């Protein structure tokens, strides 16, 4: 396997993605501007200046090896950084509001209704002693103010929307009775129940087999197309990002080493680390997710 020396020069190659032009009629759902994150215990900076803008219907991918700062960046956006970690420079705005001005009550109101997330291990985010349908219905009652019966009907509709067979039956099942792929669909249903504008999918398909992963990616693409849902897709898998995203950030050791339109970055990577990632993924058929280059 190709290797890249950890002592290689930090050959930063950001390529600003043109993307959709932000207009007053179409403001960013999420704006991350030069965000730095530090560990207060060690006084060490972990993330060194991440920037991207997410507009309705747009998908931004963040790729890189474990420990590159992908998840930490997303946790900062969601306001759930681990203890002792904090944003030390830069800013994060959700629908134009700087998150540093948000009270705990305002954060609670925003999560789920404006921005939501799906993580790698759905079982960790579902209560094992409560039926899955009731957990989705509770989101609807708390976030949308629905009555019990209406919340149940809507939860069943959401289970159907995420392509679960026999949603009425699934509604009454416990997490331990369901497969990993089914649980991931349930977590997506819960995440979009309150109709958020943006969804962060953090390694949401990593633990799934190839067939189920493809179904989940199709589901996310469908939600994006039908509702204008904006996506942040965090993955170590370039094929996932190639399939879903308009724009990609490549992170290594807390730094964005390359940033640009997905097609351009993956077809013509400028940074040595991006070239390494592309080379390692070519054996898995990465090219089938990319349109061929136009003949010159």
PDB file of C-alpha atoms in Angstrom:
ATOM      1  CA  UNK A   1       0.000   0.000   0.000  1.00  0.00           C
ATOM      2  CA  UNK A   2       1.239   3.494  -0.765  1.00  0.00           C
ATOM      3  CA  UNK A   3       2.467   5.380   2.307  1.00  0.00           C
ATOM      4  CA  UNK A   4       2.941   9.041   2.994  1.00  0.00           C
ATOM      5  CA  UNK A   5       5.525  10.179   5.492  1.00  0.00           C
ATOM      6  CA  UNK A   6       3.982  11.976   8.499  1.00  0.00           C
ATOM      7  CA  UNK A   7       6.884  14.401   8.248  1.00  0.00           C
ATOM      8  CA  UNK A   8       6.023  15.467   4.716  1.00  0.00           C
ATOM      9  CA  UNK A   9       5.751  19.209   4.245  1.00  0.00           C
ATOM     10  CA  UNK A  10       2.233  20.532   4.984  1.00  0.00           C
ATOM     11  CA  UNK A  11       1.658  21.357   1.344  1.00  0.00           C
ATOM     12  CA  UNK A  12      -1.693  23.103   1.847  1.00  0.00           C
ATOM     13  CA  UNK A  13      -3.687  23.197  -1.391  1.00  0.00           C
ATOM     14  CA  UNK A  14      -7.126  24.670  -0.759  1.00  0.00           C
ATOM     15  CA  UNK A  15      -9.122  25.293  -3.930  1.00  0.00           C
ATOM     16  CA  UNK A  16     -12.066  27.473  -3.225  1.00  0.00           C
ATOM     17  CA  UNK A  17     -15.154  25.804  -4.621  1.00  0.00           C
ATOM     18  CA  UNK A  18     -17.293  28.128  -6.671  1.00  0.00           C
ATOM     19  CA  UNK A  19     -20.541  26.447  -5.590  1.00  0.00           C
ATOM     20  CA  UNK A  20     -23.886  28.220  -5.664  1.00  0.00           C
ATOM     21  CA  UNK A  21     -23.645  31.972  -5.196  1.00  0.00           C
ATOM     22  CA  UNK A  22     -25.172  32.978  -1.883  1.00  0.00           C
ATOM     23  CA  UNK A  23     -27.896  35.554  -2.326  1.00  0.00           C
ATOM     24  CA  UNK A  24     -30.200  37.337   0.124  1.00  0.00           C
ATOM     25  CA  UNK A  25     -32.943  34.959  -1.058  1.00  0.00           C
ATOM     26  CA  UNK A  26     -30.793  31.906  -0.433  1.00  0.00           C
ATOM     27  CA  UNK A  27     -28.636  32.561   2.660  1.00  0.00           C
ATOM     28  CA  UNK A  28     -26.314  29.922   4.104  1.00  0.00           C
ATOM     29  CA  UNK A  29     -27.808  27.412   6.489  1.00  0.00           C
ATOM     30  CA  UNK A  30     -24.346  26.921   7.970  1.00  0.00           C
ATOM     31  CA  UNK A  31     -21.225  29.062   7.707  1.00  0.00           C
ATOM     32  CA  UNK A  32     -17.966  27.799   9.226  1.00  0.00           C
ATOM     33  CA  UNK A  33     -15.267  30.454   9.043  1.00  0.00           C
ATOM     34  CA  UNK A  34     -11.613  29.742   9.905  1.00  0.00           C
ATOM     35  CA  UNK A  35     -12.514  27.637  12.934  1.00  0.00           C
ATOM     36  CA  UNK A  36      -9.714  26.616  15.295  1.00  0.00           C
ATOM     37  CA  UNK A  37     -10.341  24.129  18.105  1.00  0.00           C
ATOM     38  CA  UNK A  38      -8.031  23.597  21.072  1.00  0.00           C
ATOM     39  CA  UNK A  39      -7.715  21.164  23.954  1.00  0.00           C
ATOM     40  CA  UNK A  40      -7.710  23.234  27.126  1.00  0.00           C
ATOM     41  CA  UNK A  41      -5.988  20.531  29.166  1.00  0.00           C
ATOM     42  CA  UNK A  42      -2.926  20.175  26.937  1.00  0.00           C
ATOM     43  CA  UNK A  43      -3.186  23.729  25.547  1.00  0.00           C
ATOM     44  CA  UNK A  44      -2.775  22.200  22.094  1.00  0.00           C
ATOM     45  CA  UNK A  45      -4.602  23.292  18.967  1.00  0.00           C
ATOM     46  CA  UNK A  46      -6.280  20.271  17.326  1.00  0.00           C
ATOM     47  CA  UNK A  47      -8.128  21.849  14.377  1.00  0.00           C
ATOM     48  CA  UNK A  48      -6.338  24.572  12.434  1.00  0.00           C
ATOM     49  CA  UNK A  49      -8.733  26.791  10.516  1.00  0.00           C
ATOM     50  CA  UNK A  50     -11.646  25.013   8.821  1.00  0.00           C
ATOM     51  CA  UNK A  51     -13.969  26.992   6.535  1.00  0.00           C
ATOM     52  CA  UNK A  52     -16.970  26.046   4.410  1.00  0.00           C
ATOM     53  CA  UNK A  53     -20.444  27.315   3.601  1.00  0.00           C
ATOM     54  CA  UNK A  54     -23.545  25.176   3.307  1.00  0.00           C
ATOM     55  CA  UNK A  55     -26.566  26.435   1.382  1.00  0.00           C
ATOM     56  CA  UNK A  56     -29.959  24.704   0.979  1.00  0.00           C
ATOM     57  CA  UNK A  57     -29.737  21.527  -1.099  1.00  0.00           C
ATOM     58  CA  UNK A  58     -25.950  21.549  -1.124  1.00  0.00           C
ATOM     59  CA  UNK A  59     -23.759  18.684   0.130  1.00  0.00           C
ATOM     60  CA  UNK A  60     -20.257  19.224   1.506  1.00  0.00           C
ATOM     61  CA  UNK A  61     -17.996  16.255   2.216  1.00  0.00           C
ATOM     62  CA  UNK A  62     -15.231  16.134   4.815  1.00  0.00           C
ATOM     63  CA  UNK A  63     -12.727  13.301   4.343  1.00  0.00           C
ATOM     64  CA  UNK A  64      -9.567  12.208   6.083  1.00  0.00           C
ATOM     65  CA  UNK A  65      -8.082   9.507   8.274  1.00  0.00           C
ATOM     66  CA  UNK A  66      -9.096   8.929  11.896  1.00  0.00           C
ATOM     67  CA  UNK A  67      -7.854  11.740  14.118  1.00  0.00           C
ATOM     68  CA  UNK A  68      -7.815  14.304  11.307  1.00  0.00           C
ATOM     69  CA  UNK A  69     -10.350  16.557  13.056  1.00  0.00           C
ATOM     70  CA  UNK A  70     -13.463  15.712  11.004  1.00  0.00           C
ATOM     71  CA  UNK A  71     -15.733  14.722  13.879  1.00  0.00           C
ATOM     72  CA  UNK A  72     -14.375  17.384  16.219  1.00  0.00           C
ATOM     73  CA  UNK A  73     -15.290  20.023  13.632  1.00  0.00           C
ATOM     74  CA  UNK A  74     -18.828  18.652  13.379  1.00  0.00           C
ATOM     75  CA  UNK A  75     -19.230  18.496  17.143  1.00  0.00           C
ATOM     76  CA  UNK A  76     -18.183  22.143  17.286  1.00  0.00           C
ATOM     77  CA  UNK A  77     -20.873  23.009  14.730  1.00  0.00           C
ATOM     78  CA  UNK A  78     -23.462  21.154  16.831  1.00  0.00           C
ATOM     79  CA  UNK A  79     -22.306  22.779  20.071  1.00  0.00           C
ATOM     80  CA  UNK A  80     -21.372  19.439  21.632  1.00  0.00           C
ATOM     81  CA  UNK A  81     -17.588  19.577  21.897  1.00  0.00           C
ATOM     82  CA  UNK A  82     -16.138  17.184  24.505  1.00  0.00           C
ATOM     83  CA  UNK A  83     -15.110  18.658  27.884  1.00  0.00           C
ATOM     84  CA  UNK A  84     -11.996  20.832  27.780  1.00  0.00           C
ATOM     85  CA  UNK A  85     -12.289  21.437  24.021  1.00  0.00           C
ATOM     86  CA  UNK A  86     -13.324  24.838  22.718  1.00  0.00           C
ATOM     87  CA  UNK A  87     -13.400  26.999  19.610  1.00  0.00           C
ATOM     88  CA  UNK A  88     -10.471  29.387  20.097  1.00  0.00           C
ATOM     89  CA  UNK A  89     -10.703  31.311  16.812  1.00  0.00           C
ATOM     90  CA  UNK A  90     -13.060  31.757  13.911  1.00  0.00           C
ATOM     91  CA  UNK A  91     -16.838  31.501  13.948  1.00  0.00           C
ATOM     92  CA  UNK A  92     -19.781  29.207  13.260  1.00  0.00           C
ATOM     93  CA  UNK A  93     -23.129  30.611  12.160  1.00  0.00           C
ATOM     94  CA  UNK A  94     -26.364  28.644  11.854  1.00  0.00           C
ATOM     95  CA  UNK A  95     -28.952  30.468   9.717  1.00  0.00           C
ATOM     96  CA  UNK A  96     -27.045  33.694  10.348  1.00  0.00           C
ATOM     97  CA  UNK A  97     -26.760  33.342  14.134  1.00  0.00           C
ATOM     98  CA  UNK A  98     -23.327  33.060  15.733  1.00  0.00           C
ATOM     99  CA  UNK A  99     -23.459  29.958  17.931  1.00  0.00           C
ATOM    100  CA  UNK A 100     -21.500  31.709  20.700  1.00  0.00           C
ATOM    101  CA  UNK A 101     -24.607  33.834  21.344  1.00  0.00           C
ATOM    102  CA  UNK A 102     -26.912  30.831  21.801  1.00  0.00           C
ATOM    103  CA  UNK A 103     -28.299  30.029  25.228  1.00  0.00           C
ATOM    104  CA  UNK A 104     -28.785  26.368  26.240  1.00  0.00           C
ATOM    105  CA  UNK A 105     -32.522  26.768  25.625  1.00  0.00           C
ATOM    106  CA  UNK A 106     -31.915  28.185  22.158  1.00  0.00           C
ATOM    107  CA  UNK A 107     -29.497  25.351  21.363  1.00  0.00           C
ATOM    108  CA  UNK A 108     -32.141  22.841  22.396  1.00  0.00           C
ATOM    109  CA  UNK A 109     -34.624  24.518  20.079  1.00  0.00           C
ATOM    110  CA  UNK A 110     -32.186  24.561  17.131  1.00  0.00           C
ATOM    111  CA  UNK A 111     -31.035  20.948  17.351  1.00  0.00           C
ATOM    112  CA  UNK A 112     -33.419  18.826  15.363  1.00  0.00           C
ATOM    113  CA  UNK A 113     -35.431  21.706  13.931  1.00  0.00           C
ATOM    114  CA  UNK A 114     -32.671  23.625  12.143  1.00  0.00           C
ATOM    115  CA  UNK A 115     -29.683  21.304  12.255  1.00  0.00           C
ATOM    116  CA  UNK A 116     -29.562  17.604  13.052  1.00  0.00           C
ATOM    117  CA  UNK A 117     -27.102  14.725  12.927  1.00  0.00           C
ATOM    118  CA  UNK A 118     -26.737  11.003  12.271  1.00  0.00           C
ATOM    119  CA  UNK A 119     -23.731   9.187  13.681  1.00  0.00           C
ATOM    120  CA  UNK A 120     -21.911   5.925  13.023  1.00  0.00           C
ATOM    121  CA  UNK A 121     -23.395   3.693  15.732  1.00  0.00           C
ATOM    122  CA  UNK A 122     -27.172   4.153  15.813  1.00  0.00           C
ATOM    123  CA  UNK A 123     -27.630   1.769  18.741  1.00  0.00           C
ATOM    124  CA  UNK A 124     -25.713   4.220  20.937  1.00  0.00           C
ATOM    125  CA  UNK A 125     -28.238   6.968  20.216  1.00  0.00           C
ATOM    126  CA  UNK A 126     -31.421   4.939  20.694  1.00  0.00           C
ATOM    127  CA  UNK A 127     -32.894   3.999  24.071  1.00  0.00           C
ATOM    128  CA  UNK A 128     -32.803   0.165  24.191  1.00  0.00           C
ATOM    129  CA  UNK A 129     -35.789   0.013  26.552  1.00  0.00           C
ATOM    130  CA  UNK A 130     -38.146   2.124  24.410  1.00  0.00           C
ATOM    131  CA  UNK A 131     -39.775   1.023  21.153  1.00  0.00           C
ATOM    132  CA  UNK A 132     -38.202   2.771  18.167  1.00  0.00           C
ATOM    133  CA  UNK A 133     -41.472   4.241  16.914  1.00  0.00           C
ATOM    134  CA  UNK A 134     -42.162   5.818  20.285  1.00  0.00           C
ATOM    135  CA  UNK A 135     -38.719   7.438  20.201  1.00  0.00           C
ATOM    136  CA  UNK A 136     -39.484   9.077  16.844  1.00  0.00           C
ATOM    137  CA  UNK A 137     -42.945  10.090  18.050  1.00  0.00           C
ATOM    138  CA  UNK A 138     -41.376  11.741  21.104  1.00  0.00           C
ATOM    139  CA  UNK A 139     -39.202  13.891  18.843  1.00  0.00           C
ATOM    140  CA  UNK A 140     -42.330  14.997  16.989  1.00  0.00           C
ATOM    141  CA  UNK A 141     -44.210  15.780  20.194  1.00  0.00           C
ATOM    142  CA  UNK A 142     -41.331  17.799  21.675  1.00  0.00           C
ATOM    143  CA  UNK A 143     -40.095  19.562  18.526  1.00  0.00           C
ATOM    144  CA  UNK A 144     -43.314  19.917  16.519  1.00  0.00           C
ATOM    145  CA  UNK A 145     -45.892  20.013  19.305  1.00  0.00           C
ATOM    146  CA  UNK A 146     -47.941  17.146  17.858  1.00  0.00           C
ATOM    147  CA  UNK A 147     -50.537  15.282  19.896  1.00  0.00           C
ATOM    148  CA  UNK A 148     -49.883  11.631  20.719  1.00  0.00           C
ATOM    149  CA  UNK A 149     -52.027  10.103  17.960  1.00  0.00           C
ATOM    150  CA  UNK A 150     -50.812  12.551  15.300  1.00  0.00           C
ATOM    151  CA  UNK A 151     -47.197  11.933  16.325  1.00  0.00           C
ATOM    152  CA  UNK A 152     -47.709   8.188  15.958  1.00  0.00           C
ATOM    153  CA  UNK A 153     -49.168   8.550  12.463  1.00  0.00           C
ATOM    154  CA  UNK A 154     -46.350  10.849  11.429  1.00  0.00           C
ATOM    155  CA  UNK A 155     -43.706   8.497  12.896  1.00  0.00           C
ATOM    156  CA  UNK A 156     -45.116   5.580  10.891  1.00  0.00           C
ATOM    157  CA  UNK A 157     -45.044   7.773   7.769  1.00  0.00           C
ATOM    158  CA  UNK A 158     -41.391   8.592   8.453  1.00  0.00           C
ATOM    159  CA  UNK A 159     -40.546   4.906   8.858  1.00  0.00           C
ATOM    160  CA  UNK A 160     -42.173   4.301   5.489  1.00  0.00           C
ATOM    161  CA  UNK A 161     -40.291   7.260   3.986  1.00  0.00           C
ATOM    162  CA  UNK A 162     -36.936   5.773   5.001  1.00  0.00           C
ATOM    163  CA  UNK A 163     -37.896   2.588   3.146  1.00  0.00           C
ATOM    164  CA  UNK A 164     -38.563   0.258   6.047  1.00  0.00           C
ATOM    165  CA  UNK A 165     -40.864  -2.614   5.212  1.00  0.00           C
ATOM    166  CA  UNK A 166     -43.993  -2.948   7.350  1.00  0.00           C
ATOM    167  CA  UNK A 167     -43.517   0.355   9.222  1.00  0.00           C
ATOM    168  CA  UNK A 168     -46.445  -0.392  11.543  1.00  0.00           C
ATOM    169  CA  UNK A 169     -44.630  -3.498  12.768  1.00  0.00           C
ATOM    170  CA  UNK A 170     -41.267  -1.731  13.044  1.00  0.00           C
ATOM    171  CA  UNK A 171     -42.890   1.077  15.074  1.00  0.00           C
ATOM    172  CA  UNK A 172     -43.537  -1.400  17.896  1.00  0.00           C
ATOM    173  CA  UNK A 173     -40.113  -3.042  17.925  1.00  0.00           C
ATOM    174  CA  UNK A 174     -37.157  -2.436  20.220  1.00  0.00           C
ATOM    175  CA  UNK A 175     -33.677  -1.544  18.914  1.00  0.00           C
ATOM    176  CA  UNK A 176     -32.256  -4.986  19.738  1.00  0.00           C
ATOM    177  CA  UNK A 177     -34.800  -6.596  17.411  1.00  0.00           C
ATOM    178  CA  UNK A 178     -33.533  -4.720  14.354  1.00  0.00           C
ATOM    179  CA  UNK A 179     -30.479  -4.920  12.088  1.00  0.00           C
ATOM    180  CA  UNK A 180     -27.811  -2.230  11.822  1.00  0.00           C
ATOM    181  CA  UNK A 181     -29.177  -1.003   8.507  1.00  0.00           C
ATOM    182  CA  UNK A 182     -32.698  -0.748   9.924  1.00  0.00           C
ATOM    183  CA  UNK A 183     -31.431   1.127  12.980  1.00  0.00           C
ATOM    184  CA  UNK A 184     -29.575   3.583  10.757  1.00  0.00           C
ATOM    185  CA  UNK A 185     -32.784   4.271   8.831  1.00  0.00           C
ATOM    186  CA  UNK A 186     -34.619   4.804  12.110  1.00  0.00           C
ATOM    187  CA  UNK A 187     -31.956   7.259  13.255  1.00  0.00           C
ATOM    188  CA  UNK A 188     -32.311   9.141   9.957  1.00  0.00           C
ATOM    189  CA  UNK A 189     -36.101   9.192  10.422  1.00  0.00           C
ATOM    190  CA  UNK A 190     -35.665  10.648  13.911  1.00  0.00           C
ATOM    191  CA  UNK A 191     -33.066  13.157  12.657  1.00  0.00           C
ATOM    192  CA  UNK A 192     -35.342  14.524   9.912  1.00  0.00           C
ATOM    193  CA  UNK A 193     -38.600  14.251  11.874  1.00  0.00           C
ATOM    194  CA  UNK A 194     -38.621  17.937  12.780  1.00  0.00           C
ATOM    195  CA  UNK A 195     -37.725  18.920   9.197  1.00  0.00           C
ATOM    196  CA  UNK A 196     -34.252  20.407   9.795  1.00  0.00           C
ATOM    197  CA  UNK A 197     -32.569  22.530   7.154  1.00  0.00           C
ATOM    198  CA  UNK A 198     -29.203  20.787   7.544  1.00  0.00           C
ATOM    199  CA  UNK A 199     -28.119  17.259   8.446  1.00  0.00           C
ATOM    200  CA  UNK A 200     -24.642  16.156   9.494  1.00  0.00           C
ATOM    201  CA  UNK A 201     -23.999  12.513   8.568  1.00  0.00           C
ATOM    202  CA  UNK A 202     -20.857  11.540  10.483  1.00  0.00           C
ATOM    203  CA  UNK A 203     -19.597   8.172   9.192  1.00  0.00           C
ATOM    204  CA  UNK A 204     -23.271   7.200   8.956  1.00  0.00           C
ATOM    205  CA  UNK A 205     -22.637   4.236   6.633  1.00  0.00           C
ATOM    206  CA  UNK A 206     -19.257   3.009   7.889  1.00  0.00           C
ATOM    207  CA  UNK A 207     -20.456  -0.049   9.826  1.00  0.00           C
ATOM    208  CA  UNK A 208     -22.886  -1.213   7.144  1.00  0.00           C
ATOM    209  CA  UNK A 209     -22.357  -3.750   4.386  1.00  0.00           C
ATOM    210  CA  UNK A 210     -21.989  -2.463   0.832  1.00  0.00           C
ATOM    211  CA  UNK A 211     -25.580  -3.094  -0.229  1.00  0.00           C
ATOM    212  CA  UNK A 212     -27.125  -1.424   2.831  1.00  0.00           C
ATOM    213  CA  UNK A 213     -24.624   1.448   2.564  1.00  0.00           C
ATOM    214  CA  UNK A 214     -25.760   2.096  -1.012  1.00  0.00           C
ATOM    215  CA  UNK A 215     -29.396   2.154   0.117  1.00  0.00           C
ATOM    216  CA  UNK A 216     -28.655   4.665   2.896  1.00  0.00           C
ATOM    217  CA  UNK A 217     -26.734   6.904   0.491  1.00  0.00           C
ATOM    218  CA  UNK A 218     -29.635   6.769  -1.978  1.00  0.00           C
ATOM    219  CA  UNK A 219     -31.981   7.707   0.861  1.00  0.00           C
ATOM    220  CA  UNK A 220     -29.870  10.743   1.833  1.00  0.00           C
ATOM    221  CA  UNK A 221     -29.691  11.831  -1.812  1.00  0.00           C
ATOM    222  CA  UNK A 222     -33.461  11.478  -2.104  1.00  0.00           C
ATOM    223  CA  UNK A 223     -34.073  13.563   1.034  1.00  0.00           C
ATOM    224  CA  UNK A 224     -31.743  16.230  -0.307  1.00  0.00           C
ATOM    225  CA  UNK A 225     -33.467  16.332  -3.695  1.00  0.00           C
ATOM    226  CA  UNK A 226     -37.030  16.286  -2.388  1.00  0.00           C
ATOM    227  CA  UNK A 227     -36.758  18.650   0.576  1.00  0.00           C
ATOM    228  CA  UNK A 228     -33.703  20.804  -0.153  1.00  0.00           C
ATOM    229  CA  UNK A 229     -31.975  19.317   2.881  1.00  0.00           C
ATOM    230  CA  UNK A 230     -28.364  20.525   3.128  1.00  0.00           C
ATOM    231  CA  UNK A 231     -25.836  17.819   4.005  1.00  0.00           C
ATOM    232  CA  UNK A 232     -22.444  17.635   5.667  1.00  0.00           C
ATOM    233  CA  UNK A 233     -21.104  14.158   4.901  1.00  0.00           C
ATOM    234  CA  UNK A 234     -18.172  13.057   7.056  1.00  0.00           C
ATOM    235  CA  UNK A 235     -16.377   9.949   5.851  1.00  0.00           C
ATOM    236  CA  UNK A 236     -13.025   8.278   5.322  1.00  0.00           C
ATOM    237  CA  UNK A 237     -14.510   6.767   2.143  1.00  0.00           C
ATOM    238  CA  UNK A 238     -14.016   8.864  -0.988  1.00  0.00           C
ATOM    239  CA  UNK A 239     -16.639   6.861  -2.890  1.00  0.00           C
ATOM    240  CA  UNK A 240     -19.304   8.015  -0.410  1.00  0.00           C
ATOM    241  CA  UNK A 241     -18.313  11.639  -0.900  1.00  0.00           C
ATOM    242  CA  UNK A 242     -18.045  11.238  -4.681  1.00  0.00           C
ATOM    243  CA  UNK A 243     -21.579   9.884  -4.789  1.00  0.00           C
ATOM    244  CA  UNK A 244     -23.224  12.556  -2.634  1.00  0.00           C
ATOM    245  CA  UNK A 245     -21.218  15.761  -2.445  1.00  0.00           C
ATOM    246  CA  UNK A 246     -20.776  18.899  -4.550  1.00  0.00           C
ATOM    247  CA  UNK A 247     -17.718  20.018  -2.629  1.00  0.00           C
ATOM    248  CA  UNK A 248     -15.072  18.291  -0.533  1.00  0.00           C
ATOM    249  CA  UNK A 249     -12.621  19.234   2.199  1.00  0.00           C
ATOM    250  CA  UNK A 250      -9.655  16.905   2.716  1.00  0.00           C
ATOM    251  CA  UNK A 251      -8.361  17.023   6.304  1.00  0.00           C
ATOM    252  CA  UNK A 252      -5.079  15.750   7.679  1.00  0.00           C
ATOM    253  CA  UNK A 253      -3.762  16.296  11.200  1.00  0.00           C
ATOM    254  CA  UNK A 254      -6.360  18.980  11.891  1.00  0.00           C
ATOM    255  CA  UNK A 255      -5.717  20.976   8.741  1.00  0.00           C
ATOM    256  CA  UNK A 256      -7.675  21.321   5.506  1.00  0.00           C
ATOM    257  CA  UNK A 257      -5.035  20.384   2.942  1.00  0.00           C
ATOM    258  CA  UNK A 258      -7.319  20.570  -0.091  1.00  0.00           C
ATOM    259  CA  UNK A 259     -10.760  22.075  -0.717  1.00  0.00           C
ATOM    260  CA  UNK A 260     -12.774  22.373  -3.888  1.00  0.00           C
ATOM    261  CA  UNK A 261     -15.481  20.908  -6.124  1.00  0.00           C
ATOM    262  CA  UNK A 262     -15.612  17.147  -5.585  1.00  0.00           C
ATOM    263  CA  UNK A 263     -15.094  16.253  -9.234  1.00  0.00           C
ATOM    264  CA  UNK A 264     -12.053  18.524  -9.550  1.00  0.00           C
ATOM    265  CA  UNK A 265     -10.423  17.385  -6.303  1.00  0.00           C
ATOM    266  CA  UNK A 266     -10.876  13.665  -6.949  1.00  0.00           C
ATOM    267  CA  UNK A 267      -9.960  13.774 -10.661  1.00  0.00           C
ATOM    268  CA  UNK A 268      -7.003  16.102 -10.284  1.00  0.00           C
ATOM    269  CA  UNK A 269      -5.800  16.124  -6.649  1.00  0.00           C
ATOM    270  CA  UNK A 270      -3.137  18.719  -5.926  1.00  0.00           C
ATOM    271  CA  UNK A 271      -1.968  17.648  -2.467  1.00  0.00           C
ATOM    272  CA  UNK A 272       0.139  14.535  -1.873  1.00  0.00           C
ATOM    273  CA  UNK A 273      -2.245  13.285   0.822  1.00  0.00           C
ATOM    274  CA  UNK A 274      -5.281  13.633  -1.456  1.00  0.00           C
ATOM    275  CA  UNK A 275      -3.417  11.751  -4.170  1.00  0.00           C
ATOM    276  CA  UNK A 276      -2.709   8.990  -1.626  1.00  0.00           C
ATOM    277  CA  UNK A 277      -6.398   8.734  -0.700  1.00  0.00           C
ATOM    278  CA  UNK A 278      -7.474   8.612  -4.337  1.00  0.00           C
ATOM    279  CA  UNK A 279      -4.864   5.959  -5.176  1.00  0.00           C
ATOM    280  CA  UNK A 280      -5.979   3.775  -2.267  1.00  0.00           C
ATOM    281  CA  UNK A 281      -9.638   4.047  -3.257  1.00  0.00           C
ATOM    282  CA  UNK A 282      -9.186   3.353  -6.975  1.00  0.00           C
ATOM    283  CA  UNK A 283      -9.139  -0.385  -6.262  1.00  0.00           C
ATOM    284  CA  UNK A 284     -12.690  -0.058  -4.875  1.00  0.00           C
ATOM    285  CA  UNK A 285     -14.061   1.425  -8.079  1.00  0.00           C
ATOM    286  CA  UNK A 286     -14.031   5.096  -7.094  1.00  0.00           C
ATOM    287  CA  UNK A 287     -14.079   6.083 -10.763  1.00  0.00           C
ATOM    288  CA  UNK A 288     -17.587   4.713 -11.268  1.00  0.00           C
ATOM    289  CA  UNK A 289     -18.954   7.494  -9.065  1.00  0.00           C
ATOM    290  CA  UNK A 290     -17.238  10.196 -11.094  1.00  0.00           C
ATOM    291  CA  UNK A 291     -18.141  11.415 -14.555  1.00  0.00           C
ATOM    292  CA  UNK A 292     -15.318  10.874 -17.033  1.00  0.00           C
ATOM    293  CA  UNK A 293     -13.180  13.867 -17.839  1.00  0.00           C
ATOM    294  CA  UNK A 294     -14.252  15.790 -20.858  1.00  0.00           C
ATOM    295  CA  UNK A 295     -12.083  15.246 -23.895  1.00  0.00           C
ATOM    296  CA  UNK A 296      -9.859  18.198 -24.592  1.00  0.00           C
TER     297      UNK A 296
END
